[in-house]
Each structure stands twice: as structure tokens, then as C-alpha cells.
mmCIF file of C-alpha atoms in Angstrom:
data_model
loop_
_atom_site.group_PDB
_atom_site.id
_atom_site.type_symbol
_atom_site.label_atom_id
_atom_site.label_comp_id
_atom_site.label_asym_id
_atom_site.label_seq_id
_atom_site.Cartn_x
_atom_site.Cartn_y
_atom_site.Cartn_z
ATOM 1 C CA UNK A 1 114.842 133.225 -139.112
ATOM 2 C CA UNK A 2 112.247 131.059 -138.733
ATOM 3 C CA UNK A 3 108.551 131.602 -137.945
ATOM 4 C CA UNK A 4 108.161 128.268 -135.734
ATOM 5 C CA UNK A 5 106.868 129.632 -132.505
ATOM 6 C CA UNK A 6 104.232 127.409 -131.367
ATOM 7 C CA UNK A 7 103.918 123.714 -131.137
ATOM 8 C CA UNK A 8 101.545 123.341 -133.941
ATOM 9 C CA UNK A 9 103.715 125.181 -136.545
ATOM 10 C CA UNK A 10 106.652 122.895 -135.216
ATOM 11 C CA UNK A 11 104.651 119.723 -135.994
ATOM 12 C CA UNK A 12 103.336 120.757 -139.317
ATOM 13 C CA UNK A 13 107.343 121.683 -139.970
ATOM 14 C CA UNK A 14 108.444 118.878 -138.825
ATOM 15 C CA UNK A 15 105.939 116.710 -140.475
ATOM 16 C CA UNK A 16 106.373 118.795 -143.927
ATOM 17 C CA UNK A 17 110.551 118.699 -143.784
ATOM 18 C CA UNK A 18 110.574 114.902 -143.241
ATOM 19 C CA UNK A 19 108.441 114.799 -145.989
ATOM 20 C CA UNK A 20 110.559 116.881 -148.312
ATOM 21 C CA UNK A 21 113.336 114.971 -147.172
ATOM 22 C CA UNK A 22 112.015 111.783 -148.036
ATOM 23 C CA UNK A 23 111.295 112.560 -151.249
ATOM 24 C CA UNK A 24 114.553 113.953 -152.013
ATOM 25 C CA UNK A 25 116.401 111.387 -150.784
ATOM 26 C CA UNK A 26 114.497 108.951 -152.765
ATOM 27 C CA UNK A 27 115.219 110.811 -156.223
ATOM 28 C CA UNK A 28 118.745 110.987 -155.089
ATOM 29 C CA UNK A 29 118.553 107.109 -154.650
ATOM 30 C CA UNK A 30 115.852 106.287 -157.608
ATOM 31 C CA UNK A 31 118.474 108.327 -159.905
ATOM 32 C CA UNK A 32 121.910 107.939 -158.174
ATOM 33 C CA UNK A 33 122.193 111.851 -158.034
ATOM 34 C CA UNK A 34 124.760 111.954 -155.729
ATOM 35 C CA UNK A 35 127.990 109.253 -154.962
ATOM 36 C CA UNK A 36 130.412 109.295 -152.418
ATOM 37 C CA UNK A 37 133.194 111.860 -153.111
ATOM 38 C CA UNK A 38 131.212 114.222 -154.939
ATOM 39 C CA UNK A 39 131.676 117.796 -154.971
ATOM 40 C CA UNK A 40 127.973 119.219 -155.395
ATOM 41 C CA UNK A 41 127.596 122.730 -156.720
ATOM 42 C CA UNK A 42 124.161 124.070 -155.479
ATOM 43 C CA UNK A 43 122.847 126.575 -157.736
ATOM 44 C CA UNK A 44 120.970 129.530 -155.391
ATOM 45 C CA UNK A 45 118.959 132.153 -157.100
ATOM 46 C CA UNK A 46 116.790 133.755 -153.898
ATOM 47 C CA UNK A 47 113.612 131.903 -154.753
ATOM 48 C CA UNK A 48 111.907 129.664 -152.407
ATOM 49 C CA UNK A 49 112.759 126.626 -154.116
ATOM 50 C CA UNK A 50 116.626 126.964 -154.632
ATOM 51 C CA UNK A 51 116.311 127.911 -150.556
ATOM 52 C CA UNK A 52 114.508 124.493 -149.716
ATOM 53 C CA UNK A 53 116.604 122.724 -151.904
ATOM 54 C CA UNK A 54 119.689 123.917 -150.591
ATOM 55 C CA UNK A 55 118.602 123.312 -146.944
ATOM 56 C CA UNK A 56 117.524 119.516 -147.563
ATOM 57 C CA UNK A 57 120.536 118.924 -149.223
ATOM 58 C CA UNK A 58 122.295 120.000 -146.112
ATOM 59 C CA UNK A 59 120.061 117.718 -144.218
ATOM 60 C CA UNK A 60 120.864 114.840 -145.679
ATOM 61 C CA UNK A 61 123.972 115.688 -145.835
ATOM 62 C CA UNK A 62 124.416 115.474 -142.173
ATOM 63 C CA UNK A 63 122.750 111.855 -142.360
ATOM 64 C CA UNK A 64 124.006 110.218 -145.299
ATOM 65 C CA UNK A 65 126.013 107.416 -145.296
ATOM 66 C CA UNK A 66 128.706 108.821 -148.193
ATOM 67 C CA UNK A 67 130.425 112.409 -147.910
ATOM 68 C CA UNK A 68 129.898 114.727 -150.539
ATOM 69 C CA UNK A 69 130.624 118.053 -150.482
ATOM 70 C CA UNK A 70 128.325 121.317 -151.056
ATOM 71 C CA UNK A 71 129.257 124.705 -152.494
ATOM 72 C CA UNK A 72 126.173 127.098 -152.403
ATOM 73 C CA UNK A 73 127.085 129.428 -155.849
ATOM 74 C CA UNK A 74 124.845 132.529 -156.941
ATOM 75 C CA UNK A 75 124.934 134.091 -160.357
ATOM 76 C CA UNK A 76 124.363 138.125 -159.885
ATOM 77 C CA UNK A 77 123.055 138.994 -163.292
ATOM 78 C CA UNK A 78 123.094 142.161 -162.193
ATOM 79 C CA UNK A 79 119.872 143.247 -162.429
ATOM 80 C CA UNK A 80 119.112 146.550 -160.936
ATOM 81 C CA UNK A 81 118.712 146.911 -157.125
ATOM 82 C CA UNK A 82 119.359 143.322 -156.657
ATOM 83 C CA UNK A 83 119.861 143.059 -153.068
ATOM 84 C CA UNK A 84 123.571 142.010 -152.983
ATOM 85 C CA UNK A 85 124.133 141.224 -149.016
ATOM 86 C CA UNK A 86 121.021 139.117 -148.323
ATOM 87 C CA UNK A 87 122.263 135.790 -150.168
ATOM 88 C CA UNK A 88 126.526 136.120 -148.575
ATOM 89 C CA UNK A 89 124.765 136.822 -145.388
ATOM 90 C CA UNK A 90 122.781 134.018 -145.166
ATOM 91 C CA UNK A 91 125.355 131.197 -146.617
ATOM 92 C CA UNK A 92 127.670 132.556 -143.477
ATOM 93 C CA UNK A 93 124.634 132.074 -141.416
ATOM 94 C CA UNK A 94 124.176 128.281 -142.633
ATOM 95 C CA UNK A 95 128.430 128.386 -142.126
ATOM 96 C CA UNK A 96 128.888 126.669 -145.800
ATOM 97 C CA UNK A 97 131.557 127.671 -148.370
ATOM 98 C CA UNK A 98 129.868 129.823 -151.298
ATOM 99 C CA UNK A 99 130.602 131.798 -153.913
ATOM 100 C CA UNK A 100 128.603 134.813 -155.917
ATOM 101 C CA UNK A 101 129.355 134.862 -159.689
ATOM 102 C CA UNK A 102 129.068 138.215 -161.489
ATOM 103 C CA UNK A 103 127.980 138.239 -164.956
ATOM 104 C CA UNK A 104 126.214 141.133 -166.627
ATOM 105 C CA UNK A 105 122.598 138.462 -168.513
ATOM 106 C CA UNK A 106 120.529 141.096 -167.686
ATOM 107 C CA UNK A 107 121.462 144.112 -169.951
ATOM 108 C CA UNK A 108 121.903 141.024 -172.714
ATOM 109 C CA UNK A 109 118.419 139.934 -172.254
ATOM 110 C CA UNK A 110 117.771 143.496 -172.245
ATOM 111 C CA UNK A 111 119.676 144.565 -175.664
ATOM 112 C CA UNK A 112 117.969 141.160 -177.270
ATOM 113 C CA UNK A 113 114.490 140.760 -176.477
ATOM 114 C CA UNK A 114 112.001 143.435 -177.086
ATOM 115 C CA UNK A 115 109.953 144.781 -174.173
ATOM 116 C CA UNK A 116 107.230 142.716 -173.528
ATOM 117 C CA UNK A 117 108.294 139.522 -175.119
ATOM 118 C CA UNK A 118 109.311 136.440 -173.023
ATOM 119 C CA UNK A 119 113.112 137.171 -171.462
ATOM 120 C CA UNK A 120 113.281 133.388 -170.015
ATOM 121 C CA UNK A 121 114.149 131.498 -173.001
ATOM 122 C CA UNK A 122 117.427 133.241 -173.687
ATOM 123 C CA UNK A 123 118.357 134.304 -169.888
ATOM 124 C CA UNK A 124 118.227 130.665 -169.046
ATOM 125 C CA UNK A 125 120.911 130.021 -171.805
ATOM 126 C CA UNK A 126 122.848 132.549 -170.366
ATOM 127 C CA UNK A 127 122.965 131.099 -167.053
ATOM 128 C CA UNK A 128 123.317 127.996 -168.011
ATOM 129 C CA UNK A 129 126.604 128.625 -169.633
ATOM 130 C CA UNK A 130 128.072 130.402 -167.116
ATOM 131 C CA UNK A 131 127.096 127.931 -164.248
ATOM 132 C CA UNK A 132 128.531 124.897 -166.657
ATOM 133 C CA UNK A 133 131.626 126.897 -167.107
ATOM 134 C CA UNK A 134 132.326 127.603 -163.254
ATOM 135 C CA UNK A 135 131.417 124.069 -162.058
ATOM 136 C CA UNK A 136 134.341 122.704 -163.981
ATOM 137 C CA UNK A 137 136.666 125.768 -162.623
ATOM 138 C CA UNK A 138 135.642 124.924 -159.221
ATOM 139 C CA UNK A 139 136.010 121.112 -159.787
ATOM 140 C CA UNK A 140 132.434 120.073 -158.862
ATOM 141 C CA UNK A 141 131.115 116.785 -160.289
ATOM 142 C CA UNK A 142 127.286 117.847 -159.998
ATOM 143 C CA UNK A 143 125.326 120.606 -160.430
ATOM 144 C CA UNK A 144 122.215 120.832 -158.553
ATOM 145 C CA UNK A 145 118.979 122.900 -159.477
ATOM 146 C CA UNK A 146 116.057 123.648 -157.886
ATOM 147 C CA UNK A 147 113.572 122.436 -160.271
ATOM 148 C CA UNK A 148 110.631 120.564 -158.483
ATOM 149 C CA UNK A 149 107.658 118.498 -160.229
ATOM 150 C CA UNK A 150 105.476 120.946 -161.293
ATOM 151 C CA UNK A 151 108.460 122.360 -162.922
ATOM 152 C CA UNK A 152 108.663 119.856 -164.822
ATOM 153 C CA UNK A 153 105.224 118.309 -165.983
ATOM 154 C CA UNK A 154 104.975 122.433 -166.871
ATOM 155 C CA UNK A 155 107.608 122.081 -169.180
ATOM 156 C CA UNK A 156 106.680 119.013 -170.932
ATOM 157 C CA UNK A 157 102.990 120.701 -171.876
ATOM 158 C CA UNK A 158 104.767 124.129 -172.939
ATOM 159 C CA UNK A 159 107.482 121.759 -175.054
ATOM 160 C CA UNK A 160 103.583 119.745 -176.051
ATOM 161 C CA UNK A 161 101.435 122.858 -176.950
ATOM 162 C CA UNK A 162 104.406 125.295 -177.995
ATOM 163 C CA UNK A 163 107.435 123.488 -179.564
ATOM 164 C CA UNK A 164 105.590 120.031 -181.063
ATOM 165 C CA UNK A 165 107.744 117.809 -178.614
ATOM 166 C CA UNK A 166 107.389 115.749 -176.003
ATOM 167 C CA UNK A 167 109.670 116.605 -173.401
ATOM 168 C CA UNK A 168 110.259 117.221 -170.134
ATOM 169 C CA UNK A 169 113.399 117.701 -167.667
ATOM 170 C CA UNK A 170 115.110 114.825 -166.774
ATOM 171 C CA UNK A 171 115.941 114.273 -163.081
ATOM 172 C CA UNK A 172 119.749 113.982 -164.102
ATOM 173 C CA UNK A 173 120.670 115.117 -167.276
ATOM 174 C CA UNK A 174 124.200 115.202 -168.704
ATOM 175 C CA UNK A 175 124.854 118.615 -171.252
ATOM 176 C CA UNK A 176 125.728 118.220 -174.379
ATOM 177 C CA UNK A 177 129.420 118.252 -174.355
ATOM 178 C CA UNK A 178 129.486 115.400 -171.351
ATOM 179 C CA UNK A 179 131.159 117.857 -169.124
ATOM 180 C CA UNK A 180 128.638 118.882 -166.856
ATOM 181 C CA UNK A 181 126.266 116.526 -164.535
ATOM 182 C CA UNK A 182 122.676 118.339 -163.959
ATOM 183 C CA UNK A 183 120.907 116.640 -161.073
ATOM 184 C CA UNK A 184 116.928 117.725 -159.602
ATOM 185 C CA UNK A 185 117.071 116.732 -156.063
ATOM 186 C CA UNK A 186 113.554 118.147 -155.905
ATOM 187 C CA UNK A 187 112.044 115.955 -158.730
ATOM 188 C CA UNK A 188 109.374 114.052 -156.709
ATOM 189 C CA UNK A 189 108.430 117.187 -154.520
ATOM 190 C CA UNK A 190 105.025 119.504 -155.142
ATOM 191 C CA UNK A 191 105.650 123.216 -155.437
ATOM 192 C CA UNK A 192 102.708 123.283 -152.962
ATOM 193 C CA UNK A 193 104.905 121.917 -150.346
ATOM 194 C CA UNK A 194 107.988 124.105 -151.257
ATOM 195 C CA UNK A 195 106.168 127.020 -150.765
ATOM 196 C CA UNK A 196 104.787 125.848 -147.313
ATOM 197 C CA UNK A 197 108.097 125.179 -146.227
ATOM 198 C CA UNK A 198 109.602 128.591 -147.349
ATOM 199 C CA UNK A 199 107.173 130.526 -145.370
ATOM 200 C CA UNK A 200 107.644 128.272 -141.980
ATOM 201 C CA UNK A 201 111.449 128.453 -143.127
ATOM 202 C CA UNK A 202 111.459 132.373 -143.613
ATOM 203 C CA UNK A 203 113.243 132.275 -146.162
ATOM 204 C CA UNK A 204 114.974 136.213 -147.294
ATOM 205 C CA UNK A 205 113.583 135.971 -151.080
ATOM 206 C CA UNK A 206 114.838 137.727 -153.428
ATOM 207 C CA UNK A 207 112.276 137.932 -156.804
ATOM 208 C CA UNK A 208 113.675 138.221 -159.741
ATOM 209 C CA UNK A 209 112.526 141.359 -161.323
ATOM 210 C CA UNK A 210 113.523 140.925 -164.973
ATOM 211 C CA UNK A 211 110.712 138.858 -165.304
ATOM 212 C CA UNK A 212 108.635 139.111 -162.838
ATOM 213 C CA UNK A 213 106.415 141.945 -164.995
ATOM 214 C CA UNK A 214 105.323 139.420 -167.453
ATOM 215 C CA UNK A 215 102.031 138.668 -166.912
ATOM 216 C CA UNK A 216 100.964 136.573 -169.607
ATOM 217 C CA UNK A 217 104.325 134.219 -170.160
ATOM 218 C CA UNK A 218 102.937 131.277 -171.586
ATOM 219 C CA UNK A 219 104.231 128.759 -168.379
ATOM 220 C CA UNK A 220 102.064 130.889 -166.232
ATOM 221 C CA UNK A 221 99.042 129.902 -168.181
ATOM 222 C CA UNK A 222 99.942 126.436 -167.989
ATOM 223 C CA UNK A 223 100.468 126.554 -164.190
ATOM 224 C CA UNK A 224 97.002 128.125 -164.124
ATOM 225 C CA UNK A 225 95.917 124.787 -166.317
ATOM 226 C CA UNK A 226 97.197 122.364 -164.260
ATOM 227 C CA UNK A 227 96.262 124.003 -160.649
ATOM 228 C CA UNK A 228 92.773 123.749 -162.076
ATOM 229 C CA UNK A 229 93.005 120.362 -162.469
ATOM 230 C CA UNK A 230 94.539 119.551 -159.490
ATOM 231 C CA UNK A 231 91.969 121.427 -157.898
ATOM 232 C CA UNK A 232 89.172 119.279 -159.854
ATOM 233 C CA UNK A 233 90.705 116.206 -159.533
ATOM 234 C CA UNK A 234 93.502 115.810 -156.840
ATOM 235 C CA UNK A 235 96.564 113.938 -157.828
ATOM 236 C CA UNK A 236 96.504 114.145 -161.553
ATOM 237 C CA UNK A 237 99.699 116.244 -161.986
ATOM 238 C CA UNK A 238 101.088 113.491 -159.624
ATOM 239 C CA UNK A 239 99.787 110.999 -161.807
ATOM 240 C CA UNK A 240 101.300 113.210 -165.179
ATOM 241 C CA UNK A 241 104.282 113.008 -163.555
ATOM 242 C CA UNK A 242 103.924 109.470 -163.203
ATOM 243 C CA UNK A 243 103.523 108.870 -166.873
ATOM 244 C CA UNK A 244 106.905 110.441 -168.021
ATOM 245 C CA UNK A 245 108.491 107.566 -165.843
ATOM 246 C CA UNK A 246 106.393 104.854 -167.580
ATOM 247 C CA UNK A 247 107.347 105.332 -171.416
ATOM 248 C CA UNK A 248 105.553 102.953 -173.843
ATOM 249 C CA UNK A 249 107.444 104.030 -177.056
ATOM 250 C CA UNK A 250 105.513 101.367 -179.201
ATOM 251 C CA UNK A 251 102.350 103.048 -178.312
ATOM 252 C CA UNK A 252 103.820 106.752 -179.658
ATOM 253 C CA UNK A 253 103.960 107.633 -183.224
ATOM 254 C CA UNK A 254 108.245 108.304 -182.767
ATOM 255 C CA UNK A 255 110.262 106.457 -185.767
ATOM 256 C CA UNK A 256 113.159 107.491 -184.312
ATOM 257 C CA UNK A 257 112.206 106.110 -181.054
ATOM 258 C CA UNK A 258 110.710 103.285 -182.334
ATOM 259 C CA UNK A 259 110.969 101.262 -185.505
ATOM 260 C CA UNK A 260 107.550 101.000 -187.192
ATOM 261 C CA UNK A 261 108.789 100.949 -190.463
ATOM 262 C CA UNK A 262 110.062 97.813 -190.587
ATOM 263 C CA UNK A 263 107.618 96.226 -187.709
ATOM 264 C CA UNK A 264 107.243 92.641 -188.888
ATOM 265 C CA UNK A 265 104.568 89.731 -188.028
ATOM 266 C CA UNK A 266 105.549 87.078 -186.051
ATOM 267 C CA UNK A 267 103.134 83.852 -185.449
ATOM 268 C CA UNK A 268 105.682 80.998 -184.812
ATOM 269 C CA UNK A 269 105.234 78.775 -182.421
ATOM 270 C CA UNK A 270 102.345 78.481 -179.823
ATOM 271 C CA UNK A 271 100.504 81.935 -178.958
ATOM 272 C CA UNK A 272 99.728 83.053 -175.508
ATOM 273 C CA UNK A 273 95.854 82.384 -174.537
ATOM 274 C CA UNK A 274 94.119 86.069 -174.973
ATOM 275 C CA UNK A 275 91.894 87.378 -172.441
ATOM 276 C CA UNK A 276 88.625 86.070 -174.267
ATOM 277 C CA UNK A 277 87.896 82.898 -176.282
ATOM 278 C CA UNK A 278 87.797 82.644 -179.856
ATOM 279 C CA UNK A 279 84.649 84.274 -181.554
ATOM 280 C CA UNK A 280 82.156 81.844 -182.722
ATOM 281 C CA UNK A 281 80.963 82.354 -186.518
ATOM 282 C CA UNK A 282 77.382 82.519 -187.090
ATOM 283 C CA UNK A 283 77.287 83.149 -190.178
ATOM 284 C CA UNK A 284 79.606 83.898 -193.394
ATOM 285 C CA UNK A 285 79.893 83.783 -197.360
ATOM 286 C CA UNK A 286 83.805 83.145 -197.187
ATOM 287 C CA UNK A 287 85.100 79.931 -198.422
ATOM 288 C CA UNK A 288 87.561 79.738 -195.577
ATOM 289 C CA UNK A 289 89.907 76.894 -197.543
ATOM 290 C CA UNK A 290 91.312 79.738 -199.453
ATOM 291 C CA UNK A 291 92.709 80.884 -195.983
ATOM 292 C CA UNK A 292 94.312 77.608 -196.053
ATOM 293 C CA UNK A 293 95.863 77.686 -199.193
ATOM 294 C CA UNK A 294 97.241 81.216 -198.804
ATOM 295 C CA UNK A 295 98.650 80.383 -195.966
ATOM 296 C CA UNK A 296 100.399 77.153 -197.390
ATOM 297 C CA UNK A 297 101.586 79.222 -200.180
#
């Protein structure tokens, strides 16, 4: 299936999978994704990055030191002329238990949102109940997603600039009712890479054609933001990224997260020398004993 017919392409795929690899086998690590026993339910939609994911998985697989277990599972929400033999065919070609899932989201999303409003929100909600549901039927432990970095730093400014919050998705995230384990094996990888890897990989895509008419959806825009910023300064949705690992919540404005209300002063004992000397006074019309006598007070 794969377009690798010269020896360049095979060292630029070569070079680009180990790459991929790394980095997935380093969120696995950084986030203990994955333990010894588990059975992993790999959630496959036909896009590129559900594809890549799915195929590093298997990678490591082969070369990790712990057995775990992976079930490719597709949800057909039946949209119309969605392709229904390209995603069996190509699990049998990869020889790795699957299963397809019907369940009707689309004429839902369809009844619910009005044409030309944003179908995502609520078709994701869908999906996600229906995967949580059939992970615990199937008895797997975690359920893996295809989200990659860009993913998420896109989410945190749409939760920023549309919703007043700042929030991301979390490399592992457990749902609400503690029954369900969400891991991101593609957490440290760039889109940019996913989609150069799905072209030398050949991927069979299937787009997904209940939103794929919506033009103006509001994480397009953002993607269009941050792409211009990588472009005018490389590495800064790297370094975004970056940030939502390092978490100062004292220097937030959170009183849930962190209790300014009742911050108090502290100046017992022997301080720690600052980075500059004391200022020198020149000049002043303060009668600095009654510093000392408040302070005896």
C-alpha cells in the first residue's frame, strides 16, 4: 500500500517512523499509558491520524517489553456513502482482531443541529458514549485516540477564546464515572509529521463528510492562527505545548486552584539573599522609628 519506491522515500520513512515512534513511546512512558496486561481498544475513524496511530502502536507493540493487547474498533455513524469495506479490509490486511460498531450519530446530529451550525460539539458526545460503553463490553482497560499536539494546544485556545477556560486534553484522562481510561499515544507528535507519514504510508482515508462542508468552524480558524505562527516563528506551538506541562497555579488568577484568599505573610526566620542588594536611600521625609514601633507592636 505503500508509496516507498525509491531509496530516498525509504530514508525519509524510515527517519520520520522512528521519529513518530519515539515520541510515542515516550508519552506512553512520560504518562504510563499503557501496563503490562492491558487490553487497548484503538479507536479508528479513516483519518490519517487514527491510521498512524494505530500502526505505531503496533510497532511498539512488537518491541515492547510488556504484552498488551490491541483491538482496532470503528464506529459507522452511518453517514451516507460511507465506504463500508475499506476499514474491515485493511484491519485483515494488518491481521489484527477488530470490530465495526453501528450506531445511527449522524441522522441525530442531523435532526439537532441546524444546517450550517457546528455538528462537532454534539457528534463527539455521541461517540464518545458509545465507544465508553463498548470498551467495557469488550473488557478493554484503555481506550486510545488519535489526538496529536496540535490537537490539543487547538483546543485549549478554542476552550481560551470561546468557552472562558483554560483547558486542554490531557494525555490520559479518566471519564467521569471512573470507568473508562482515555490515553493520547500521539500527544508529543506534530500533525505536520502525521500527515507526512500518511501519504508515504498510503493510507485508504476515509473523510468524514458530515463535517467536512464547514468552512468556517471556529478550530479551523485557530489552526490557521497557529500555522501562522509557526510559520513566523518555528517552534512556538511546541513551546505552547510546553507550557500546559509547566503549570504555575500561583501565577493564575484560579481560587479554586489556588488559595489567594487566605494567602498569608510569612517573614520568620532568616530570608534567602535576593538577586540584588538592598537599595540605598538617598533621600526621605519618613521617620523610619515608627517602622520600628509598628513592627514591635
Amino acid at each position: 500500500m505503500s508509496p516507498i519506491n525509491d531509496k530516498k522515500n525509504l530514508y525519509e520513512f524510515n527517519k520520520l517512523e522512528k521519529r513518530l515512534r519515539r515520541k510515542v513511546g515516550n508519552a506512553i512512558k512520560d504518562y504510563n499509558m499503557i501496563k503490562d496486561g492491558d487490553v487497548v481498544m484503538a479507536c479508528i475513524s479513516g483519518g490519517k491520524d487514527s491510521f498512524a496511530m494505530l500502526e505505531i502502536l503496533l510497532n511498539l507493540q512488537a518491541r515492547a517489553p510488556i504484552n498488551f493487547k490491541i483491538i482496532a474498533v470503528n464506529l459507522d455513524q452511518k453517514q451516507p456513502g460511507f465506504p463500508e469495506d475499506i476499514l474491515p479490509n485493511y484491519f485483515d490486511s494488518l491481521n489484527i482482531p477488530f470490530y465495526i460498531v453501528d450506531k445511527d450519530t449522524y441522522s441525530v446530529v442531523k435532526e439537532k443541529i441546524s444546517e450550517g451550525k457546528t455538528t462537532c460539539g454534539l457528534c463527539s458526545r455521541l461517540r464518545r458514549g458509545t465507544l465508553y460503553s463498548f470498551a467495557e463490553k469488550i473488557g478493554a482497560t484503555k481506550i486510545a485516540l488519535g489526538h496529536h499536539l496540535d490537537d490539543i494546544v487547538e483546543t485549549m485556545f478554542l476552550n481560551m477564546f470561546h468557552g472562558s477556560r483554560l483547558k486542554a486534553m490531557p494525555p490520559k484522562l479518566r471519564s467521569d464515572d471512573g470507568r473508562n481510561i482515555v490515553i493520547r499515544p500521539l500527544t508529543y507528535c506534530r500533525e505536520k509529521d502525521l500527515i507526512k507519514y500518511s501519504e508515504l504510508k498510503n493510507f485508504p482515508i476515509i473523510p468524514c463528510n458530515l463535517c467536512g462542508s464547514q468552512e468556517n468552524l471556529q478550530r479551523k480558524m485557530i489552526k490557521k492562527m497557529l500555522t501562522d505562527w509557526d510559520k513566523q516563528s518555528p517552534g512556538r506551538v511546541d513551546n505552547i505545548f510546553k507550557s500546559i506541562q509547566n503549570v504555575s497555579p500561583s501565577q493564575l488568577a484560579d481560587n479554586e486552584l489556588f488559595d489567594f484568599v487566605n494567602l498569608p505573610l510569612d517573614r520568620d526566620g532568616d530570608r534567602e539573599k535576593y538577586l540584588f542588594d538592598e537599595a540605598v536611600v538617598s533621600s526621605s521625609n519618613i521617620d523610619e522609628s515608627l517602622f520600628i514601633n509598628i513592627a514591635n507592636i
